[in-house]
Amino acid sequence: MTAARLVARCVRGLEPALGTEILQTGSATIDWIGHREVGFRTGDDVRLRTADDVFLLVRRRDDVGPHKRDLAALAEMARTVDLEGLARERRIRGGPAGFGGIEISASFLGRRTYNRYDIEDAVGGVLAERAGVPYHSRRHGEPPPPGHSGWRLTLDGTHATLLLRLGRRPAHRRAYKNATIPGTLHPPVAAAMAQAAALHPGQRVLDPCCGAGTLLIEAHHTVPGTALLGFDLDPAARRAARQNAGPFPIAVEHGDAGALPVADRSIDRVLCNPPWGEQVGAGGRLAGHPERWWRELARVLTDEGRAVVLLPEARGLGHALALGLAPVHVQQLSLFGSRPLMVQLERQHDRKRSRANRRTTSTGSSPR
């Protein structure tokens, strides 16, 4: 398979994680990392769990101007697209054959005198006419009919980039997502959290507020062979988690995150999107006492343990620091209108010991 130019789109803030996942395939080179996207080349079939979607790069040119008349340049770009070559490339990579119809999603940065629907109609109409298929406008909010190919056009102030989705549906729509509940975590974010946890086979991995099971399922796909355990007070959440987990080796049990039924220092990794009252309120022993969540986290982690958690703000990290848990990496995301923090935590004494070991290694001396 010849190398193709691809673009993976992601949640804002996950660009470094997505770039790392692309490079870890061992067969790809990165061309650029931009706003919510990574451009890369590969000759292999790739599956990226931190990506919202993966596209063939169709055209990239200078961004057009801010006036409505500038949309003519985008329409002209659509007239130069090699539709037959794109259809062939997508089919080779396992995508659908041909174009049953055209639907396009546009986004832009900066002030413009046109909106996203003006962009979509200017480009989508030309593509549909050239392909001899119907065009579905998103202007009225109706979903496209089945079989329409998904295109995307972004204007970031520097470039105008036209893309064609590789698959039949966006990459973030997981086949295992049979059941959902309020506050269910976006799967690519869960995948990024699992990757940040540096999982290894044989480790015990816990989600104390597992909801629909997304974090544990993504952990299984990231590194198979870990022991996965989830607790939740809500019976509807436990039912959803078990339904989504299906054949995956994940144990889901009734449990209070403020008083976990596990032994001290028995958990190697904690992955969690705790209920801080944003989408889901805290219940049980956490109701009104969020510090109990941090106490249980500090209690159950092994000496070499690591936690990766999603927080609505940094203020709660004071509880972690007071309990000897130090944030070693913090990444802000932009997720459905909120700005949560993805935080990695480790025990403070382990960090000091690791630094001492690194100093010993660098100087070539032996410990006494």
Coordinates of C-alpha atoms in Angstrom, one line a residue:
M1 CA 0.0 0.0 0.0
T2 CA 1.5 3.3 -1.0
A3 CA 1.8 6.1 1.6
A4 CA -1.2 8.4 1.8
R5 CA -1.5 11.9 3.3
L6 CA -4.0 11.7 6.1
V7 CA -5.4 14.1 8.8
A8 CA -6.6 13.0 12.2
R9 CA -9.0 15.3 14.0
C10 CA -9.2 15.4 17.8
V11 CA -10.5 17.2 20.9
R12 CA -8.7 20.4 21.6
G13 CA -5.8 19.6 23.9
L14 CA -5.3 16.0 22.8
E15 CA -3.1 17.0 19.8
P16 CA 0.1 15.8 21.7
A17 CA -1.5 12.5 22.7
L18 CA -2.7 12.0 19.1
G19 CA 0.7 12.8 17.6
T20 CA 2.3 10.3 20.0
E21 CA -0.1 7.6 19.1
I22 CA 0.5 8.2 15.4
L23 CA 4.3 7.9 15.9
Q24 CA 3.9 4.8 18.0
T25 CA 2.4 2.9 15.1
G26 CA 6.0 2.8 13.8
S27 CA 4.9 3.4 10.2
A28 CA 3.9 7.0 10.1
T29 CA 5.6 10.4 9.8
I30 CA 4.0 13.6 11.0
D31 CA 3.7 16.6 8.6
W32 CA 2.1 19.1 11.0
I33 CA 0.3 19.5 14.3
G34 CA -2.3 22.2 14.3
H35 CA -5.6 23.3 16.0
R36 CA -7.4 20.0 16.7
E37 CA -5.6 18.1 14.0
V38 CA -2.5 16.2 13.1
G39 CA -1.4 15.7 9.5
F40 CA 0.6 12.6 8.8
R41 CA 1.7 10.1 6.1
T42 CA 1.5 6.3 6.3
G43 CA 1.4 3.3 4.0
D44 CA -0.4 1.2 6.6
D45 CA -4.0 0.9 7.8
V46 CA -4.1 2.8 11.1
R47 CA -6.6 2.7 13.9
L48 CA -6.2 5.7 16.2
R49 CA -8.2 5.6 19.4
T50 CA -7.4 9.2 20.5
A51 CA -8.8 10.6 17.2
D52 CA -12.3 11.9 16.7
D53 CA -12.0 11.1 13.0
V54 CA -9.5 10.2 10.3
F55 CA -9.6 11.7 6.8
L56 CA -7.8 11.6 3.5
L57 CA -6.1 15.0 2.8
V58 CA -7.9 16.2 -0.4
R59 CA -6.6 19.8 -0.8
R60 CA -4.7 22.3 1.3
R61 CA -4.3 25.9 0.2
D62 CA -3.9 29.4 1.8
D63 CA -6.9 30.4 3.9
V64 CA -9.3 32.6 2.0
G65 CA -10.4 36.1 3.0
P66 CA -13.1 37.0 5.6
H67 CA -15.7 38.2 3.0
K68 CA -18.5 36.2 1.5
R69 CA -17.1 36.8 -2.0
D70 CA -14.0 34.9 -0.9
L71 CA -16.0 31.7 -0.9
A72 CA -15.6 31.5 -4.6
A73 CA -12.0 30.4 -4.1
L74 CA -13.2 27.5 -2.0
A75 CA -15.7 26.5 -4.7
E76 CA -12.9 26.6 -7.3
M77 CA -10.8 24.4 -5.1
A78 CA -13.6 21.8 -5.0
R79 CA -13.6 21.9 -8.9
T80 CA -10.0 20.6 -9.0
V81 CA -10.6 17.6 -6.7
D82 CA -9.7 14.1 -8.2
L83 CA -12.9 12.3 -7.2
E84 CA -12.0 9.1 -8.9
G85 CA -8.6 8.9 -7.3
L86 CA -10.1 9.7 -3.8
A87 CA -12.7 7.0 -4.2
R88 CA -10.1 4.5 -5.2
E89 CA -7.7 5.4 -2.3
R90 CA -10.5 5.2 0.3
R91 CA -11.7 1.8 -1.0
I92 CA -8.1 0.5 -0.8
R93 CA -8.0 1.5 2.8
G94 CA -11.2 -0.3 3.7
G95 CA -13.7 2.6 3.3
P96 CA -16.9 2.6 1.3
A97 CA -16.9 2.5 -2.5
G98 CA -18.1 5.6 -4.4
F99 CA -20.1 8.5 -3.2
G100 CA -23.8 7.9 -2.4
G101 CA -24.2 11.5 -1.6
I102 CA -22.2 14.5 -0.3
E103 CA -22.4 16.0 3.2
I104 CA -19.8 18.4 4.5
S105 CA -19.0 19.9 7.9
A106 CA -17.1 23.2 8.0
S107 CA -15.4 25.2 10.8
F108 CA -13.3 28.3 10.9
L109 CA -11.2 30.5 13.2
G110 CA -11.4 34.3 13.2
R111 CA -14.1 36.8 12.3
R112 CA -15.8 36.3 8.9
T113 CA -18.9 37.8 7.2
Y114 CA -20.1 34.2 6.3
N115 CA -21.1 31.3 8.5
R116 CA -20.2 27.6 8.4
Y117 CA -23.3 26.8 6.3
D118 CA -22.2 29.2 3.7
I119 CA -18.9 27.4 3.4
E120 CA -20.5 24.0 3.3
D121 CA -23.0 24.9 0.6
A122 CA -20.3 26.6 -1.5
V123 CA -18.1 23.5 -1.5
G124 CA -20.6 20.7 -1.1
G125 CA -22.7 21.8 -3.9
V126 CA -19.8 21.8 -6.3
L127 CA -18.6 18.3 -5.2
A128 CA -22.1 16.8 -5.5
E129 CA -22.6 18.3 -9.0
R130 CA -19.2 16.9 -10.1
A131 CA -19.9 13.4 -8.6
G132 CA -23.5 13.3 -9.9
V133 CA -25.0 12.6 -6.5
P134 CA -27.3 14.5 -4.1
Y135 CA -25.9 17.1 -1.7
H136 CA -27.2 17.3 1.8
S137 CA -27.1 20.7 3.4
R138 CA -26.6 20.8 7.2
R139 CA -28.2 24.3 7.3
H140 CA -31.5 23.0 8.7
G141 CA -30.1 20.5 11.2
E142 CA -31.4 17.4 9.6
P143 CA -29.1 14.3 9.6
P144 CA -27.8 13.2 6.2
P145 CA -29.4 10.1 4.5
P146 CA -27.5 6.8 4.8
G147 CA -24.7 6.4 2.4
H148 CA -23.6 10.0 2.1
S149 CA -19.8 10.5 2.3
G150 CA -18.5 12.7 5.0
W151 CA -16.3 15.6 4.1
R152 CA -14.7 18.3 6.3
L153 CA -13.4 21.8 5.5
T154 CA -11.4 23.8 8.0
L155 CA -10.2 27.4 7.9
D156 CA -7.7 28.1 10.6
G157 CA -6.5 31.6 9.6
T158 CA -3.5 30.1 7.7
H159 CA -4.8 27.2 5.7
A160 CA -8.0 26.0 4.1
T161 CA -8.0 22.2 4.3
L162 CA -10.5 19.9 2.6
L163 CA -10.8 16.4 3.9
L164 CA -12.7 13.2 3.1
R165 CA -13.6 10.7 5.9
L166 CA -12.0 7.3 5.5
G167 CA -14.7 5.3 7.2
R168 CA -18.5 5.1 7.1
R169 CA -18.8 6.9 10.4
P170 CA -16.6 9.1 12.7
A171 CA -13.8 7.2 14.5
H172 CA -15.1 8.3 18.0
R173 CA -18.3 6.3 17.6
R174 CA -17.2 3.0 19.2
A175 CA -18.9 -0.3 18.3
Y176 CA -19.1 -1.2 22.0
K177 CA -21.1 1.8 22.9
N178 CA -24.5 0.1 23.2
A179 CA -25.6 1.9 26.3
T180 CA -25.0 5.4 27.7
I181 CA -25.8 7.4 30.7
P182 CA -25.5 11.2 31.6
G183 CA -21.8 12.2 32.0
T184 CA -20.5 9.3 29.8
L185 CA -16.9 10.1 28.9
H186 CA -16.0 10.9 25.2
P187 CA -14.1 7.7 24.1
P188 CA -11.0 9.4 22.6
V189 CA -10.5 11.3 25.9
A190 CA -10.8 8.0 27.7
A191 CA -8.2 6.5 25.3
A192 CA -5.8 9.4 25.9
M193 CA -6.2 8.9 29.7
A194 CA -5.5 5.2 29.4
Q195 CA -2.4 5.9 27.3
A196 CA -1.2 8.5 29.8
A197 CA -1.4 5.9 32.6
A198 CA 1.5 3.8 31.1
L199 CA -0.3 0.5 31.6
H200 CA 1.4 -2.8 31.6
P201 CA -0.1 -6.4 31.5
G202 CA -0.8 -7.8 34.9
Q203 CA -1.5 -4.5 36.6
R204 CA -4.6 -3.9 38.6
V205 CA -6.6 -1.0 37.1
L206 CA -9.5 0.7 38.9
D207 CA -12.2 3.2 38.0
P208 CA -13.9 4.1 41.3
C209 CA -16.8 5.8 39.5
C210 CA -17.0 3.8 36.3
G211 CA -20.3 5.0 34.8
A212 CA -20.8 3.3 31.5
G213 CA -17.4 1.7 31.6
T214 CA -15.7 3.7 28.9
L215 CA -12.4 4.3 30.7
L216 CA -11.9 0.6 31.5
I217 CA -12.9 -0.6 28.0
E218 CA -10.4 1.9 26.5
A219 CA -7.8 0.6 28.9
H220 CA -8.4 -2.9 27.7
H221 CA -7.9 -1.8 24.1
T222 CA -4.8 0.2 25.0
V223 CA -3.0 -2.7 26.8
P224 CA -4.7 -6.0 27.0
G225 CA -3.9 -8.3 30.0
T226 CA -4.6 -5.9 32.8
A227 CA -7.0 -6.7 35.6
L228 CA -9.9 -4.2 35.2
L229 CA -12.3 -3.3 38.1
G230 CA -15.0 -0.7 38.2
F231 CA -17.3 0.5 41.0
D232 CA -20.5 2.6 40.8
L233 CA -23.4 3.4 43.1
D234 CA -25.9 3.8 40.3
P235 CA -27.5 0.5 39.2
A236 CA -28.2 2.1 35.8
A237 CA -24.5 2.9 35.3
R238 CA -23.5 -0.6 36.3
R239 CA -26.0 -2.1 33.8
A240 CA -24.7 0.2 31.1
A241 CA -21.1 -0.7 31.9
R242 CA -21.8 -4.5 31.8
Q243 CA -23.7 -4.1 28.5
N244 CA -20.8 -2.1 26.9
A245 CA -18.1 -4.4 28.3
G246 CA -19.7 -7.5 26.8
P247 CA -16.9 -10.0 26.3
F248 CA -14.2 -7.8 27.7
P249 CA -12.5 -9.0 30.9
I250 CA -13.9 -6.2 33.1
A251 CA -15.5 -6.6 36.6
V252 CA -18.2 -4.1 37.5
E253 CA -19.5 -4.1 41.0
H254 CA -21.5 -2.0 43.4
G255 CA -19.3 0.3 45.4
D256 CA -18.9 3.7 47.0
A257 CA -15.9 5.8 45.8
G258 CA -15.7 7.3 49.2
A259 CA -15.2 3.9 50.9
L260 CA -13.8 1.5 48.2
P261 CA -14.0 -2.2 49.0
V262 CA -10.3 -2.8 48.1
A263 CA -7.2 -3.3 50.2
D264 CA -4.6 -0.5 51.0
R265 CA -1.9 -0.1 48.4
S266 CA -3.4 -2.8 46.1
I267 CA -4.1 -0.8 42.9
D268 CA -1.5 0.0 40.3
R269 CA -3.5 2.4 38.2
V270 CA -6.5 4.5 38.7
L271 CA -8.5 6.0 35.8
C272 CA -11.4 8.2 36.7
N273 CA -13.8 11.0 35.6
P274 CA -15.1 11.7 39.2
P275 CA -18.6 13.1 39.7
W276 CA -17.8 16.7 40.8
G277 CA -21.3 17.9 40.1
E278 CA -20.8 19.2 36.6
Q279 CA -22.9 16.6 34.7
V280 CA -23.4 14.1 37.5
G281 CA -23.7 14.9 41.2
A282 CA -21.7 13.0 43.8
G283 CA -23.6 10.5 45.9
G284 CA -22.9 8.2 48.8
R285 CA -20.1 9.2 51.1
L286 CA -18.8 11.7 48.5
A287 CA -22.0 13.9 48.7
G288 CA -20.7 17.2 50.1
H289 CA -17.3 15.7 50.9
P290 CA -15.2 15.5 47.8
E291 CA -12.0 15.2 49.9
R292 CA -13.0 11.6 50.7
W293 CA -12.4 10.7 47.0
W294 CA -8.8 11.9 47.3
R295 CA -8.3 10.0 50.6
E296 CA -9.4 6.8 49.0
L297 CA -7.2 7.4 46.0
A298 CA -4.2 7.9 48.2
R299 CA -5.1 4.8 50.2
V300 CA -5.5 2.3 47.4
L301 CA -2.6 3.2 45.1
T302 CA 0.6 1.2 45.4
D303 CA 3.9 2.9 46.1
E304 CA 4.7 3.0 42.3
G305 CA 1.0 3.7 41.4
R306 CA -0.3 6.3 39.0
A307 CA -3.7 8.0 38.7
V308 CA -5.0 9.8 35.6
V309 CA -8.1 11.8 36.4
L310 CA -10.3 14.4 34.7
L311 CA -11.0 17.5 36.9
P312 CA -13.2 20.5 36.2
E313 CA -10.6 22.9 37.7
A314 CA -7.2 22.8 39.4
R315 CA -8.5 23.8 42.9
G316 CA -9.2 20.2 43.9
L317 CA -5.5 19.3 43.5
G318 CA -4.8 20.8 47.0
H319 CA -6.4 17.7 48.5
A320 CA -4.1 15.5 46.5
L321 CA -1.0 17.4 47.4
A322 CA -1.9 17.3 51.1
L323 CA -2.1 13.5 50.8
G324 CA 1.2 13.1 49.1
L325 CA -0.1 12.8 45.5
A326 CA 1.8 15.1 43.2
P327 CA 0.6 16.1 39.7
V328 CA 3.3 15.2 37.2
H329 CA 1.5 16.4 34.1
V330 CA -1.6 18.6 33.5
Q331 CA -3.2 19.1 30.2
Q332 CA -6.3 21.3 29.6
L333 CA -8.9 20.1 27.1
S334 CA -11.8 21.7 25.4
L335 CA -14.7 19.3 25.7
F336 CA -18.4 20.2 24.8
G337 CA -18.1 23.7 26.0
S338 CA -16.1 22.9 29.2
R339 CA -12.4 23.2 29.9
P340 CA -11.5 20.2 32.1
L341 CA -8.0 19.2 33.2
M342 CA -6.5 15.8 32.5
V343 CA -4.1 15.2 35.4
Q344 CA -1.5 12.5 36.0
L345 CA -0.6 12.0 39.7
E346 CA 2.1 10.0 41.4
R347 CA 3.2 9.6 45.0
Q348 CA 5.7 12.4 46.0
H349 CA 8.3 10.1 47.6
D350 CA 8.4 8.0 44.4
R351 CA 9.2 11.2 42.3
K352 CA 12.0 12.1 44.7
R353 CA 13.4 8.6 44.5
S354 CA 13.2 8.6 40.7
R355 CA 15.1 11.9 40.5
A356 CA 17.8 10.5 42.8
N357 CA 18.1 7.4 40.6
R358 CA 18.5 9.6 37.5
R359 CA 21.2 11.7 39.2
T360 CA 23.0 8.5 40.3
T361 CA 22.9 7.1 36.7
S362 CA 24.0 10.4 35.1
T363 CA 27.1 10.7 37.4
G364 CA 28.0 7.0 37.1
S365 CA 28.3 6.5 40.9
S366 CA 26.9 3.6 42.8
P367 CA 24.4 3.9 45.6
R368 CA 25.7 3.2 49.1

